[in-house]
Each structure stands twice: as structure tokens, then as C-alpha cells.
XYZ file of C-alpha atoms in Angstrom:
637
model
C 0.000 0.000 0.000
C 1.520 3.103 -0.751
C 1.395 5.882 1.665
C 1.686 9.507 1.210
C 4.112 11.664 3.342
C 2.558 12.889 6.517
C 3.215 15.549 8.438
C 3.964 15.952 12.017
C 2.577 18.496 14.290
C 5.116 19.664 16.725
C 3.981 22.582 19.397
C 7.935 23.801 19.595
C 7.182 25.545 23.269
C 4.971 22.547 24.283
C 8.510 19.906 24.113
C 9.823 21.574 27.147
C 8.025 19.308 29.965
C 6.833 22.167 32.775
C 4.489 22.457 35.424
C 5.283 25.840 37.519
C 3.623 25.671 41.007
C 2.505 22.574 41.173
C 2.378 22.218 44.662
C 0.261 25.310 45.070
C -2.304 23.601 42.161
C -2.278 20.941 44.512
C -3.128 23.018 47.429
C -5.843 24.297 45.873
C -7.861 21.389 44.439
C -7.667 19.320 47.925
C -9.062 23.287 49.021
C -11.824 23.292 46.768
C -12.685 19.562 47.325
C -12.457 19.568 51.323
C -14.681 23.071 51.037
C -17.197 20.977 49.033
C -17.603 18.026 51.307
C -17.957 20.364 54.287
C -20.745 21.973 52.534
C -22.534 18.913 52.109
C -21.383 17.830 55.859
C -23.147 21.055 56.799
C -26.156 19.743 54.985
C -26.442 16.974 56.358
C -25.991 17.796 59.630
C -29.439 20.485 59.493
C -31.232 16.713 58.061
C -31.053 14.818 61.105
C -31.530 15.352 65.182
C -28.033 13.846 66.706
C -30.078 12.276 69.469
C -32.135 10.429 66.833
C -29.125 9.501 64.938
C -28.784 5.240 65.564
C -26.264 3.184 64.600
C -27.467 2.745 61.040
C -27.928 6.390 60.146
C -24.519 6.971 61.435
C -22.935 4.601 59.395
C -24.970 5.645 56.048
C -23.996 9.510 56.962
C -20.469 8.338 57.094
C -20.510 6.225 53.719
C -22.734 8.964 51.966
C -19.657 12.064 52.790
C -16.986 9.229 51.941
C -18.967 8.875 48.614
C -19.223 12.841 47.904
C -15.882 13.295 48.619
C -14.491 10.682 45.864
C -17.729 12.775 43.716
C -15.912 15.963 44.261
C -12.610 15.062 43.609
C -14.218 14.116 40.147
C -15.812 16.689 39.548
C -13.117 19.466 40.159
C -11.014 17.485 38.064
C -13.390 17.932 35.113
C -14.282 21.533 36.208
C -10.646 22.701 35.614
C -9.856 20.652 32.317
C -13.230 22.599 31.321
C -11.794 25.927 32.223
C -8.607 24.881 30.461
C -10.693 23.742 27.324
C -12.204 27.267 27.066
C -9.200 28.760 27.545
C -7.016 26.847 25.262
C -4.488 26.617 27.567
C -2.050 23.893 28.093
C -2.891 21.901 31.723
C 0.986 21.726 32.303
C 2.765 25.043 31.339
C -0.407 27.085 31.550
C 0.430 28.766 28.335
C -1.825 29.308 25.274
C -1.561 26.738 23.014
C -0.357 27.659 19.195
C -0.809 25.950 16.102
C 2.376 23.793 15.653
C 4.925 23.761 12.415
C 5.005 21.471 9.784
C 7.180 18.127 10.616
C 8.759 17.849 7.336
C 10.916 20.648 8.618
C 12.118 18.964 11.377
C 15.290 17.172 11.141
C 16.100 13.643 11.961
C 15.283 12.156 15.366
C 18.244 11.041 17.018
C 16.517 8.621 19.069
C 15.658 5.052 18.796
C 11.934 4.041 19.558
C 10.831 0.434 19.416
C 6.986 -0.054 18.771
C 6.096 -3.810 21.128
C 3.255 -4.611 20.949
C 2.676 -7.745 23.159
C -0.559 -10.642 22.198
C -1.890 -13.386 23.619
C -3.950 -15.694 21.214
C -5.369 -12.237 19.631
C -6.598 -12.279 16.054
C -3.832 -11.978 14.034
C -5.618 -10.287 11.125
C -6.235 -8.005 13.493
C -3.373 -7.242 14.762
C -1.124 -6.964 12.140
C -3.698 -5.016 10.317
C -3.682 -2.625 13.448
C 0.342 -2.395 13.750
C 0.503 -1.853 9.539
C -1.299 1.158 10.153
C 0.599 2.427 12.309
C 3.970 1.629 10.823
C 3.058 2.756 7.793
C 1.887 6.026 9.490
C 5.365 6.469 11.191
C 7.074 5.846 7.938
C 4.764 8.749 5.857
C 6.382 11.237 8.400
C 9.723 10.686 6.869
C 11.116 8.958 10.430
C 10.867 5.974 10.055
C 14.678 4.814 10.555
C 14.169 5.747 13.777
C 11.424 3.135 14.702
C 11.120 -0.363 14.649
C 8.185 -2.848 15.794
C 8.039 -5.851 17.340
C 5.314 -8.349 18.174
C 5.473 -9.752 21.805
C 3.455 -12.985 21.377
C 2.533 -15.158 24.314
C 0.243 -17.312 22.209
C -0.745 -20.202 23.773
C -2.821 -21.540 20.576
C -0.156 -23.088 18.391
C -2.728 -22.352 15.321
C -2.833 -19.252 16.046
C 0.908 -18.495 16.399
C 1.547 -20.320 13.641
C -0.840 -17.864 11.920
C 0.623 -15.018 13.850
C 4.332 -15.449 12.102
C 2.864 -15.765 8.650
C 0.978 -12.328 8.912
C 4.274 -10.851 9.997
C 6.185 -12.321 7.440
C 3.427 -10.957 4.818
C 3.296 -7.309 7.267
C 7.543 -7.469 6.548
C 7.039 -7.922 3.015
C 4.186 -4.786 2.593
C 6.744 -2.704 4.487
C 10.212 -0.522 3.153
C 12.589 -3.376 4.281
C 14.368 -0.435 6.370
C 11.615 -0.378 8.479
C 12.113 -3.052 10.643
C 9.429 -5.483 12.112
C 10.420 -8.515 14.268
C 8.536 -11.540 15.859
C 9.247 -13.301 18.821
C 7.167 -16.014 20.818
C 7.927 -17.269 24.764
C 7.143 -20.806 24.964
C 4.955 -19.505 27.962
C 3.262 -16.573 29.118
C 5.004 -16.414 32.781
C 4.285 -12.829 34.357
C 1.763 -11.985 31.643
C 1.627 -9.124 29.977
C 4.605 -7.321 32.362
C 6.380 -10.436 32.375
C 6.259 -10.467 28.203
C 7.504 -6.841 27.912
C 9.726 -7.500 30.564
C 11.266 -10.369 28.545
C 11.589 -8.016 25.792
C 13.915 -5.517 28.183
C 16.351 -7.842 29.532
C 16.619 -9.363 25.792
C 16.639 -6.387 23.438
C 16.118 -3.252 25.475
C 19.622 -2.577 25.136
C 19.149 -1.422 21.441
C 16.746 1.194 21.915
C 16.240 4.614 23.624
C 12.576 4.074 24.215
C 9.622 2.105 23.698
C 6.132 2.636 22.968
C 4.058 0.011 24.404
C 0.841 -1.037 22.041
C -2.033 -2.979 23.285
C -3.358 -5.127 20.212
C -6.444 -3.068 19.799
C -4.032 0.199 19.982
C -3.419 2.437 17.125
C -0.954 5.550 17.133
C -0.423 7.828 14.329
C 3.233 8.279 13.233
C 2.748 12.232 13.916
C 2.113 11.170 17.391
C 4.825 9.170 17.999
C 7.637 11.088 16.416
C 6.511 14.143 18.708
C 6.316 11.837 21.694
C 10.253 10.432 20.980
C 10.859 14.135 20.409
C 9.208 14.894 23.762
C 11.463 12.480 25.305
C 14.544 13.863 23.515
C 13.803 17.193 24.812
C 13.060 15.733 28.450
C 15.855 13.980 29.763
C 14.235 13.978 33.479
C 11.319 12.176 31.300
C 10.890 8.168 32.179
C 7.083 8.299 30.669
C 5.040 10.088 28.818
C 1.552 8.839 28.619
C -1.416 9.847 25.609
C -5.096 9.588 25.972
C -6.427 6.855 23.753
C -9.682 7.998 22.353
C -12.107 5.022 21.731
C -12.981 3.917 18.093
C -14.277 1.646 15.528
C -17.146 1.152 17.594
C -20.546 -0.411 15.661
C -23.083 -1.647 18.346
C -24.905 0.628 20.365
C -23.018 -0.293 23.714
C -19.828 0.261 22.276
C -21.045 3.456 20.162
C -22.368 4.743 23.331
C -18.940 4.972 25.120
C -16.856 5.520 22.428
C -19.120 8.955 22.291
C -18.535 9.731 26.141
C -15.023 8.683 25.609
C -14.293 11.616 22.666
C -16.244 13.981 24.083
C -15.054 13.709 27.705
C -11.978 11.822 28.226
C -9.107 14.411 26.703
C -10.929 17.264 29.244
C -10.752 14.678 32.212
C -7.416 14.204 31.829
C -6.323 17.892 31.156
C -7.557 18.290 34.534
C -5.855 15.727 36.520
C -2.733 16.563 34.416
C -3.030 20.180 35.758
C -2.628 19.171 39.324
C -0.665 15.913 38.621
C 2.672 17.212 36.926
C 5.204 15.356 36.860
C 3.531 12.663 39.091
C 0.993 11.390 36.742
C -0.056 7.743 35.829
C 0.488 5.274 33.241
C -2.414 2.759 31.797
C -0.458 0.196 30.573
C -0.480 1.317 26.838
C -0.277 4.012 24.350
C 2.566 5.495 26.302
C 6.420 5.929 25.560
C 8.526 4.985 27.993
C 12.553 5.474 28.838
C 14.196 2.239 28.517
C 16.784 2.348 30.620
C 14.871 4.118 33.554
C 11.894 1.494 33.156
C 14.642 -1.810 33.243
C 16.545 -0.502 36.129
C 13.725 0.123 37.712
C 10.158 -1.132 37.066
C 11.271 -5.004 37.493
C 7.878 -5.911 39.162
C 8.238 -8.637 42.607
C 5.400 -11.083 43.627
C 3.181 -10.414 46.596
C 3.795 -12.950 49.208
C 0.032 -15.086 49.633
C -1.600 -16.548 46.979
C -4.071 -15.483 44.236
C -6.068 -13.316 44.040
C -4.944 -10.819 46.623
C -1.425 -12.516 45.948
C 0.908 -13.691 43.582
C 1.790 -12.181 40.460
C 0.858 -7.888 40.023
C -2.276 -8.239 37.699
C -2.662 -4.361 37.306
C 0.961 -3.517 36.664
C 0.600 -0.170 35.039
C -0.007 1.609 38.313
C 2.649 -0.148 39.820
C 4.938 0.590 36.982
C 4.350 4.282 36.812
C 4.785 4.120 41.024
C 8.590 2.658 40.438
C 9.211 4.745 37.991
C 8.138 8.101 39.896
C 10.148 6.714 43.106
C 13.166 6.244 41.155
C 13.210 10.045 40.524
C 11.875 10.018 36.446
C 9.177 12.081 35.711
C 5.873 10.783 34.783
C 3.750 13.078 32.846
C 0.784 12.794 30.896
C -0.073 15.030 27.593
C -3.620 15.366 27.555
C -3.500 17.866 24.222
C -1.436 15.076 22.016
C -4.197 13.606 19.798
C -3.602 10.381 16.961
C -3.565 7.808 20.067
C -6.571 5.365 19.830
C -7.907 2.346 21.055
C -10.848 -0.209 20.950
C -13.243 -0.640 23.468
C -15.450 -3.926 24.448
C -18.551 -3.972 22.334
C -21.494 -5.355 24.793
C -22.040 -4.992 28.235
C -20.916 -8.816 29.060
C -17.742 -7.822 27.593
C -16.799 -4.696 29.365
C -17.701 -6.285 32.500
C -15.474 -9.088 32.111
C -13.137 -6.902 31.444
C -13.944 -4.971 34.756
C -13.825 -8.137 36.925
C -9.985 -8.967 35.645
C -9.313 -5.181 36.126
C -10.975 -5.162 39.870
C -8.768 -8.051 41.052
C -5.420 -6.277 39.803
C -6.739 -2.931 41.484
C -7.356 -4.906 44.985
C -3.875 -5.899 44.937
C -2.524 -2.150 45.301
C -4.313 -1.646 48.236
C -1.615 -3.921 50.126
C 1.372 -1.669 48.843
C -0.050 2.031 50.215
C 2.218 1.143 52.893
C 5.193 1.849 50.680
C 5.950 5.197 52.389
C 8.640 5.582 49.728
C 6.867 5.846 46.731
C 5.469 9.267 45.541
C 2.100 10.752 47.569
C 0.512 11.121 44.315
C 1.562 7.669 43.277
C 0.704 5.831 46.583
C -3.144 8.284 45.344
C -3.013 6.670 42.012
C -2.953 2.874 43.622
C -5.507 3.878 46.071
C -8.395 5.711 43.461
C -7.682 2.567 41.219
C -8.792 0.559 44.037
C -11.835 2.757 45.317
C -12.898 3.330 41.755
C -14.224 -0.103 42.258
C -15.051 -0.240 45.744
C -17.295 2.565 45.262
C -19.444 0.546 43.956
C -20.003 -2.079 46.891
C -20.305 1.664 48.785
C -23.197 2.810 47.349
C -25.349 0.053 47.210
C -24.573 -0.694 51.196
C -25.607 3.004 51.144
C -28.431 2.223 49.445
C -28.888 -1.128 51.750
C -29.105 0.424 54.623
C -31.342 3.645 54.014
C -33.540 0.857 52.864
C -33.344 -0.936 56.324
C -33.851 1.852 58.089
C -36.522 2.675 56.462
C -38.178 -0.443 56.979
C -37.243 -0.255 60.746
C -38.804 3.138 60.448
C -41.839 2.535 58.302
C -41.066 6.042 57.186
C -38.504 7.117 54.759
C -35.073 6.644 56.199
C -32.733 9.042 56.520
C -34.704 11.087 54.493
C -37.305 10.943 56.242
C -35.818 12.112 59.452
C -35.516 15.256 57.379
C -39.174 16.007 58.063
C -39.371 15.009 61.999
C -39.616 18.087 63.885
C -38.004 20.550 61.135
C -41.540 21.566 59.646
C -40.668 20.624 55.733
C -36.976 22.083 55.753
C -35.110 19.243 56.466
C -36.985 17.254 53.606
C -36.216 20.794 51.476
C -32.344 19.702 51.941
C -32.616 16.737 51.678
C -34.054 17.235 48.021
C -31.493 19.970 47.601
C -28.675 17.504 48.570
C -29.643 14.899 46.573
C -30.153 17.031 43.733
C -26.608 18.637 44.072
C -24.743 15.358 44.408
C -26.680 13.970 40.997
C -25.344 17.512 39.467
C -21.902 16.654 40.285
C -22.011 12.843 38.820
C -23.530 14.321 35.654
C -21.592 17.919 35.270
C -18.347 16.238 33.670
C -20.482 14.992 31.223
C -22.163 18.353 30.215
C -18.446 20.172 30.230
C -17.295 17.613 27.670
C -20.224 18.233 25.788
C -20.160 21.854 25.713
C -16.654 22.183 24.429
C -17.319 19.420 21.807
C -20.265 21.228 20.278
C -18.306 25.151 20.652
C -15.852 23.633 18.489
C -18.459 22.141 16.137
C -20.001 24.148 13.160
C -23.285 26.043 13.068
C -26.041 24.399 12.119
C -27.239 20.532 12.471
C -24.083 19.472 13.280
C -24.421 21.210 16.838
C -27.808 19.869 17.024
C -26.817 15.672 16.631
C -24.222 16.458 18.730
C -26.230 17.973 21.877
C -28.934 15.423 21.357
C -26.322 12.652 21.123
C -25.430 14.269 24.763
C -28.636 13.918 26.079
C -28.745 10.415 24.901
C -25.330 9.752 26.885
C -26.530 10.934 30.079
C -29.685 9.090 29.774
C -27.666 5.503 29.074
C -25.256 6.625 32.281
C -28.221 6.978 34.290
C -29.779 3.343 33.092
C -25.874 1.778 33.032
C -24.579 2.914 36.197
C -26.852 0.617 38.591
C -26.191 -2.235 36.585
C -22.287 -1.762 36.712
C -23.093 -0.859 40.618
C -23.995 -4.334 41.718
C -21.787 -6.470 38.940
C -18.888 -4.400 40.750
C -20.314 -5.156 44.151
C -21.053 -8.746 43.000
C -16.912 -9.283 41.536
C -15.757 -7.787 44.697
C -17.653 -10.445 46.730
C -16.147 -13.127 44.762
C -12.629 -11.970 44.847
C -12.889 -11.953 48.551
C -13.862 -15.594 48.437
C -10.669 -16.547 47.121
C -12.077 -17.005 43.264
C -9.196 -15.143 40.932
C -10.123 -14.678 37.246
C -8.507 -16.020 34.419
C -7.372 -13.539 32.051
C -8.091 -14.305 28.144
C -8.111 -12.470 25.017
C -10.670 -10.036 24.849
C -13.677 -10.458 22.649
C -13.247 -7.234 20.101
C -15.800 -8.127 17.462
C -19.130 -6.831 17.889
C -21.735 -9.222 18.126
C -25.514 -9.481 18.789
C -25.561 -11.131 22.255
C -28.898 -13.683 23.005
C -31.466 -13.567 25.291
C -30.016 -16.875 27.007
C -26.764 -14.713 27.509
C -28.432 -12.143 28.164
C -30.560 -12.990 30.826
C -27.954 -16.161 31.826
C -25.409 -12.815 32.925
C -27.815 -10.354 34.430
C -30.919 -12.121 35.465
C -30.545 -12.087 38.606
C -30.784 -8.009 38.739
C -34.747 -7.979 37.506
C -34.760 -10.449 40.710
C -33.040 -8.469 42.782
C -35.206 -5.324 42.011
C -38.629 -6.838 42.187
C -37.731 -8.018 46.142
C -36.201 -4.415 47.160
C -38.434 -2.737 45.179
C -41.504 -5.436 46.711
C -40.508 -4.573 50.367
C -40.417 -0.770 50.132
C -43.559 -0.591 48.583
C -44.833 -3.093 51.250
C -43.048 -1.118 54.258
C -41.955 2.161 52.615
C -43.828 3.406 50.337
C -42.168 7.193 50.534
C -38.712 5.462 49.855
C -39.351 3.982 46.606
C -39.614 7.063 44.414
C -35.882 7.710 45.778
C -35.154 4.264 44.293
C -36.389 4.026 41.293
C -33.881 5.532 39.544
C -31.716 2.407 40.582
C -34.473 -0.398 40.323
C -35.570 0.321 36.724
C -32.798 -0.389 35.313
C -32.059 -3.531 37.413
C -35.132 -4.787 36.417
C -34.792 -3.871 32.907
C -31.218 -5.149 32.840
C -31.148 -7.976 30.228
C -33.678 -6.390 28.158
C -30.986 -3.622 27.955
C -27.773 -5.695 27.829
C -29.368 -7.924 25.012
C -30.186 -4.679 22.733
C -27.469 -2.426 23.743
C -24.970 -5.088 21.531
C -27.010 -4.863 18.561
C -24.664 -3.136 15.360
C -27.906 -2.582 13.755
C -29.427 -0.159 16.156
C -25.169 1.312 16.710
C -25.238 1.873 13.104
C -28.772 3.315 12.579
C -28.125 5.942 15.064
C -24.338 6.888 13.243
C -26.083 7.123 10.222
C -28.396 9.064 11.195
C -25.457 11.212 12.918
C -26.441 10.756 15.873
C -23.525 9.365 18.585
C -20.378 10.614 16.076
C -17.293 10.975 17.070
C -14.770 13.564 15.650
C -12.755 11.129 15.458
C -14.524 8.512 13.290
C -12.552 6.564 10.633
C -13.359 8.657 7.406
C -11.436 11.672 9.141
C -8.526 10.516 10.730
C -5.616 8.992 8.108
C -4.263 6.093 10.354
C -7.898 4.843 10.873
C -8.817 4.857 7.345
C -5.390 3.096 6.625
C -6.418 0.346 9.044
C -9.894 -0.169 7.369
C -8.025 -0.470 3.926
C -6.007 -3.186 5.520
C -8.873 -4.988 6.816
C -10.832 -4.592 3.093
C -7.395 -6.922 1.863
C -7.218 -9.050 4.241
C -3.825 -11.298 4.868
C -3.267 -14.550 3.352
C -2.807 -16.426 6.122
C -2.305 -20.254 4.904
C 0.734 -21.579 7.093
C 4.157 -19.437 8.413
C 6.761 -19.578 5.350
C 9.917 -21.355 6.421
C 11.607 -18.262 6.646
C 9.331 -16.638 9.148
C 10.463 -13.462 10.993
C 13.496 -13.680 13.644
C 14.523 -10.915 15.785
C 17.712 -8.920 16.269
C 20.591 -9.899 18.278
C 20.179 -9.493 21.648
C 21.865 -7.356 23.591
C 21.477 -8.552 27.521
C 19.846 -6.038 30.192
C 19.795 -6.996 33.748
C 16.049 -6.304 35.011
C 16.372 -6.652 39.299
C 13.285 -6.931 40.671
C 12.323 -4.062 42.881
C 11.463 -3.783 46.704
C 7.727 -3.680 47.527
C 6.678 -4.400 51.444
C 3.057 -5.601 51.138
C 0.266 -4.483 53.877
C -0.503 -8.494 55.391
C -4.208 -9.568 54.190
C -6.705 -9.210 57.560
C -7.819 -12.596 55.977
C -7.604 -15.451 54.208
C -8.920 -15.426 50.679
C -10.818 -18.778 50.319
């Protein structure tokens, strides 16, 4: 396929890595968000009579300000990447943003970046069709001598790896032959994912300056990754530099849904945790360039000492990574602006939470290193909001649990009700006032990601799709969110009893899922609902119009999970331009390069005799690193 030259945009000013007062930016968010909780503290406190106040409410008061607190953080986070949005200002330097200058001016990069993209028994028409893109993407910027790619397999299918080295062989073949692209396959997958990229440092990370680490969904355009080896160039102090992936490709209605959300809000979310994050920031385990020698001398991960799944090997080793890497003294930044980074998302709602359950388990295990006192603040942060991003899920619904107990034990309306006893109407005034506030908050990020989206849109209809396609989001978060709510609290009961998930290749292909899926994976929530929902009404009545907004959509749970993955309903609604991204294949070169790929597919009969081999290695030790971890108050069974 023959590709055109491609330009790189380089922001000159933007390569210098800065974040001037930091500290003070921190200051001022923790301000902002301990100002906010004692607001609602303050509320709360005119709702009840403290000589009324039982064990229950007290515990529900305490959960609820926990809750609004983690709500806060959020939203403060979006509110400032909003501000910085409007302003088109950059979340690090602070400094207007200007159009950058043409690539092909820029000379050589000194620098040597290999592209690893690690698979386990992964599609390999899909993966080489993916990394093709993207090499040929690096290439049209006229730098590709500095790159080269290599796939990381772990393939446990021999069929499939057998496949695997033929579509390299054919990828090498479609390629310049001074663009390198190598194959290599462990006769097991030990570690995982770190353990395969690990292999990969000890064995050839030697040769290189940096690597850019590709998940097999990824996708990168070249303009993106020359400025990010640039970046590092500039940065010496730089160990990582993480991009925002921006969901694609997405058909059904599920996936469509959050690959919307994800392109209108994720870029402002993280300008504003960049903003107070500096230098300190996180890594997510893909679509990120990282300093070689920094990350082998000192991200080698250990094992935690117990067994699975609270044990054993680090599951979620991004966090951990970026945590190393900060504590060794190398920056870890994150450049919310840098667009051409891209990723796929799972397509139904089975899917993502599948996904969820193997991410909860690897986000459990970083609760046992906060005791690390060495590691960064902000890092030892990052390993705890993995975590609670999770458990605040198990939170609300024993939030939800026990208004709905006392409430019972009342006959009256719970907490809420309490509102009412002896405060003549005001306290139930708050109450509403309160509950209205905190539903503001959830929902705000969404409506700043929207607004910029559709200021930067024409006049016209094109503002119009895109508002309505908001309202359309917010409506699916509001129907989603109780479902993911008790899945979450239902993984986290598991993990606790000692069950650890397998981890397999994801399922990226669309599909309509059936009603015996559907209903075999969330029947139990319709269950669920008609019993809480049957007991309020029979003992009370005033609580269930609180609830409904979280019973509905249990009840209508596999009714929604079975249409939500239909492409039909996904692709009536782009069609009809409703739920478009900016950055949809027709607009963006690297995407449309992939779907020519995938229109020509690869002759994949058997590997040729030949098949691709990988440079000589040049031997890096990798020591493992010292971790204490926090002793589990129990035994997983």
C-alpha cells in the first residue's frame, strides 16, 4: 500500500516538559474539594436530630460524605480541564496553546523508539492489520529509521501463532525493508503481559532509547509518535510520557455509546488531573512511551507474598509501573493535548464487564502496597483511586442497603425521612437539595465535555446531533450505572472468596448477544429489584420514588444488555449522525489506513519457512524491585 508523506505536528514551546507551582495547584484542588464536602457535611448535619441519629444512620452519613468526597474530587477534576478547554491553555505550562509547524521541517530524530506490541492468542488479522497502520503512518512522516516494531506474542494456541508469524512475514514484506518489524514467541506466558515486555527488556532493550508500548487493539499515528520520541529527547528527566487513547471503531450501540462519552469527555478529564498531577501522573499500561533504561533498572515488578487473588503475580501492573518509575526520581507526565492515540473498546455490556472483573482483582492488589511510604504521595493516590474506583461501587449500594433498612425499621422514609421530623418541611427541602446537588456533580463532567465538543463544532445541524447525542449519553449513564453498581459489588464479593479470574483475550468483534446470555449474565438483577423494590412498597412506600432511579434499570437489565450489543441499532443511530465521534474513521488517516487493511485481508495459509526472527540481543539486567506488602486481615478462600 503506498502511503503519502505525513506531516507531524510539533507545538515547539509545548517539548519543554513544565508544570510551575505545582504544589500550590495541589493546594488548591484538595481546598476546593475539602470546602465541598464540608458543605454537604453542613447539609447533612441540618437533616437529622443527633439524638435520633442510631447506629445505622450513622454509618450511612459516614458512607454517603466518603462517597461525595471521591464525587468531588471528580468533579473538580473535570471543572478545571473545562476551564482549560475554554481557555485553550495547556494543563501543564499554563500557556496558550499555538498551532504547531510542519514536521517535514524537522530534522532527523536522534533517538531510537521500538513499537512492542505484546498478544496473547489475539486475532492476528487483526493485529497486524492494526500495527501496519501504524507503521506505515510512522514511515509517511519521513522517520521511520528511527522506529522499529516488534510483536510480543505469548500465544498459547499453536494455530494461532503459527498464523501469527505468517501475517508478519506478509506485514515485513508490505513494508520498506528499512523499516524493521520482528517476531518473537515465549514458549509460555510467565508474568503476563509485564512479564512479556519485561522479557523483551532484559533481551533487546539494550538497542533502543525508548519504547512505545501497544495494546493489540491500539493504534498511534506516526505524527504522534515522532513528537512523543521528540518529547522524550527534549526531556531527559522524562521516564514516561503517557497519551489519551480515544475510543474507536465502535458499531453496536453499547460500544457506540462509550466511544461517544469517551471523545467527548476523556481528553478534558485528563487535562484536569494533568493540571494538578505534573510530573507525578499515571500510566495505563499502553499508548505510552517509555525510557528504557529508567523502566529496566527500575520497574522489574516482585510477587506479593500469599496466593491469588490478593497474591501472587501484580495483575494491574501499570499503576505499579508508573509508582517505580516516579520513586526512582523520572518524571511521569501525561499530555492530555497530544491527539492520533486510539484504542478499541469492548462492544457489549458482558464484555466490558469481564473486562472490569480482571481489572478489579489487579486494582485490589494495590491496596496492600499504600504502605510503601517511599513511593510518591501522588503515586501511593493513584494505587488507592484505582482501588476505590471499584469499591465505590459495593459503597453505594450498602448506602443504598441500609437507608432501605432503616426505612423499613422506620416505616417512614429513612434518613430522608428524618428530614421532616420536627423541622416543619426544611429538612426534607435539603434533603431534596442535597440529593439534587450530588446527581449535578455525577452528571456535570459529562455536560463540560459536551459543551466544548459542540463550541468547536459548526453552526447548524451538526451542533444539534451532537447535543442530542449528549442527552442520549446521560440518559444511558443513568440506566448503566446501577447495573455496573452491583456487577462491581457482586466481583468484589467473589474476589474476597478466594475465586481469581482467568485472564483471556478479549472479545473485540461486535456481536448481537442472546437472550439466554443475556438474561444467563444479568438475570438475577430484575430479581433483585422486584424483592427491594416489593418490600419498600410493602413497608416504605415514601422510599421507593428515591429508588427508582436504581431499580428500573435492574429490572430492565437484560432487556438492555441484550439490545445495547445490537450493530444494527449502533449503526442506525451513526447514520443518522447521531452518537459521532470527531474522530470517526473517514477523518482521521491512520484509521482509514487500518480499514483499507482490513478490506485486503492477509493470506494467512501456514508461516513460510523463513518466518520473521529478531535482532541480536543485547542482555539487560532487570532486578526486581522492593515492595513491602500491607498483610491480608484474611484469608482469601
Amino acid at each position: 500500500m503506498s502511503c503519502k508523506r505525513e506531516q507531524t505536528t510539533v507545538d515547539a514551546g509545548a517539548l519543554r516538559l513544565t508544570c510551575p507551582a505545582v504544589r500550590l495547584r495541589r493546594r488548591l484542588l484538595a481546598g476546593v474539594v475539602a470546602a465541598t464536602v464540608a458543605l454537604a457535611a453542613g447539609a447533612v448535619l441540618t437533616l437529622v436530630d443527633p439524638g435520633a441519629v442510631g447506629p445505622l444512620q450513622a454509618v450511612s452519613l459516614l458512607l454517603f460524605l466518603v462517597l461525595f468526597a471521591w464525587i468531588a474530587l471528580a468533579f473538580w477534576s473535570a471543572f478545571i480541564g473545562f476551564v482549560l478547554g475554554l481557555s485553550g491553555r495547556d494543563p501543564l505550562s499554563l500557556r496558550r496553546r499555538v498551532p504547531g509547524t510542519p514536521g517535514t521541517a524537522d530534522p532527523p530524530l536522534v533517538s531510537r523508539t521500538a513499537l512492542v506490541m505484546p498478544v496473547h492468542n489475539e486475532d492476528p488479522q487483526r493485529v497486524v492489520h492494526g500495527l501496519a497502520a501504524t507503521c506505515e503512518s510512522v514511515i509517511a512522516t519521513g522517520q521511520g529509521a528511527a522506529f522499529d516494531a516488534f510483536v510480543l506474542s505469548d500465544t498459547t494456541d499453536a494455530d494461532i501463532a503459527e498464523r501469527e508469524q505468517a501475517a508478519v512475514a506478509e506485514l515485513r514484506q508490505r513494508l520498506p525493508r528499512d523499516f524493521s518489524v520482528h517476531y518473537r514467541r515465549r514458549p509460555d506466558n510467565t508474568g503476563r503481559k509485564a512479564g512479556n515486555i519485561a522479557d523483551f527488556c532484559r533481551r533487546w532493550g539494550g538497542r533502543y532509547d525508548f519504547m512505545v508500548v501497544l495494546d493489540a487493539d491500539s493504534l498511534m499515528a506516526g505524527s504522534t509518535l515522532v513528537t512523543l520520541a521528540r518529547t522524550m529527547e527534549a526531556n531527559p528527566g522524562a521516564g514516561l510520557i503517557q497519551t489519551v487513547p480515544v475510543p474507536v471503531r465502535q458499531q453496536t450501540l453499547f460500544g457506540r455509546l462509550f466511544q461517544f462519552a469517551g471523545a467527548v469527555h476523556s481528553r478534558m478529564l485528563a487535562a484536569g488531573m494533568a493540571f494538578w498531577q505534573g510530573d507525578a501522573a499515571n500510566y495505563w499500561g499502553h499508548n505510552a512511551i517509555l525510557r528504557l533504561r529508567a523502566f529496566t533498572a527500575h520497574c522489574g515488578l516482585p510477587t506479593l507474598p500469599g496466593s491469588p487473588p490478593l497474591g501472587g503475580e501484580i495483575l494491574s501492573h501499570d499503576f505499579v509501573e508508573a509508582a517505580l518509575m516516579r520513586r526512582a526520581g523520572w518524571g511521569v507526565w501525561v499530555l492530555s493535548d497530544l491527539q492520533g492515540s486510539y484504542e478499541e473498546l469492548p462492544t457489549t455490556l458482558l464484555d466490558y464487564a469481564k473486562r472490569d472483573r480482571r481489572w478489579i482483582q489487579g486494582n485490589l492488589q494495590h491496596l496492600r502496597l499504600l504502605g510503601n511510604h517511599d513511593l510518591h504521595p501522588l503515586s501511593r493516590l493513584h494505587l488507592f483511586l484505582g482501588a476505590f474506583t471499584y469499591l465505590a461501587s459495593p459503597l453505594w449500594l450498602a448506602l443504598l442497603a441500609l437507608t432501605s433498612i432503616d426505612a423499613v425499621l422506620r416505616s417512614g422514609g429513612g434518613l430522608l425521612a428524618v428530614a421532616g421530623e420536627g423541622a416543619g418541611g426544611v429538612g426534607s427541602a435539603t434533603a431534596l437539595a442535597l440529593l439534587i446537588v450530588t446527581v449535578l456533580l455525577v452528571l456535570a463532567p459529562r455536560v463540560f465535555g459536551l459543551v466544548l465538543i459542540v463550541t468547536q463544532a459548526g453552526a447548524g445541524s451538526g451542533r444539534v446531533r451532537l447535543a442530542a447525542s449528549g442527552v442520549l449519553d446521560v440518559v444511558f449513564s443513568v440506566l448503566i450505572a446501577p447495573v455496573l453498581l452491583v456487577l462491581h459489588a457482586w466481583f468484589l464479593v467473589c474476589i474476597l472468596s478466594g475465586r481469581a479470574t482467568v485472564w483471556r483475550a478479549q472479545a473485540r468483534q461486535g456481536r448481537l448477544l442472546s437472550w439466554r446470555q443475556a438474561w444467563g449474565y444479568t438475570g438475577a438483577l430484575p430479581v433483585l429489584a422486584l424483592v427491594w423494590g416489593g418490600l419498600l412498597v410493602w413497608q416504605a412506600p415514601a422510599l421507593l420514588v428515591w429508588l427508582l432511579p436504581v431499580l428500573l434499570p435492574l429490572l430492565v437489565a437484560p432487556v438492555m444488555t441484550r439490545f445495547t450489543s445490537s450493530d444494527a441499532l449502533g449503526g442506525s443511530l451513526a447514520s443518522a449522525g447521531f452518537l459521532r465521534a470527531p474522530d470517526e474513521p473517514a477523518a482521521v488517516a491512520v484509521l482509514a489506513r487500518l480499514c483499507a487493511h482490513e478490506r485486503a485481508p492477509l493470506r494467512l495459509s501456514r508461516a513460510p519457512a523463513n518466518h520473521p526472527t529478531v535482532p541480536p540481543e543485547t542482555p539487560e539486567p532487570m532486578p526486581v524491585q522492593a515492595l513491602s506488602a500491607l498483610a491480608l486481615p484474611f484469608a482469601p478462600r
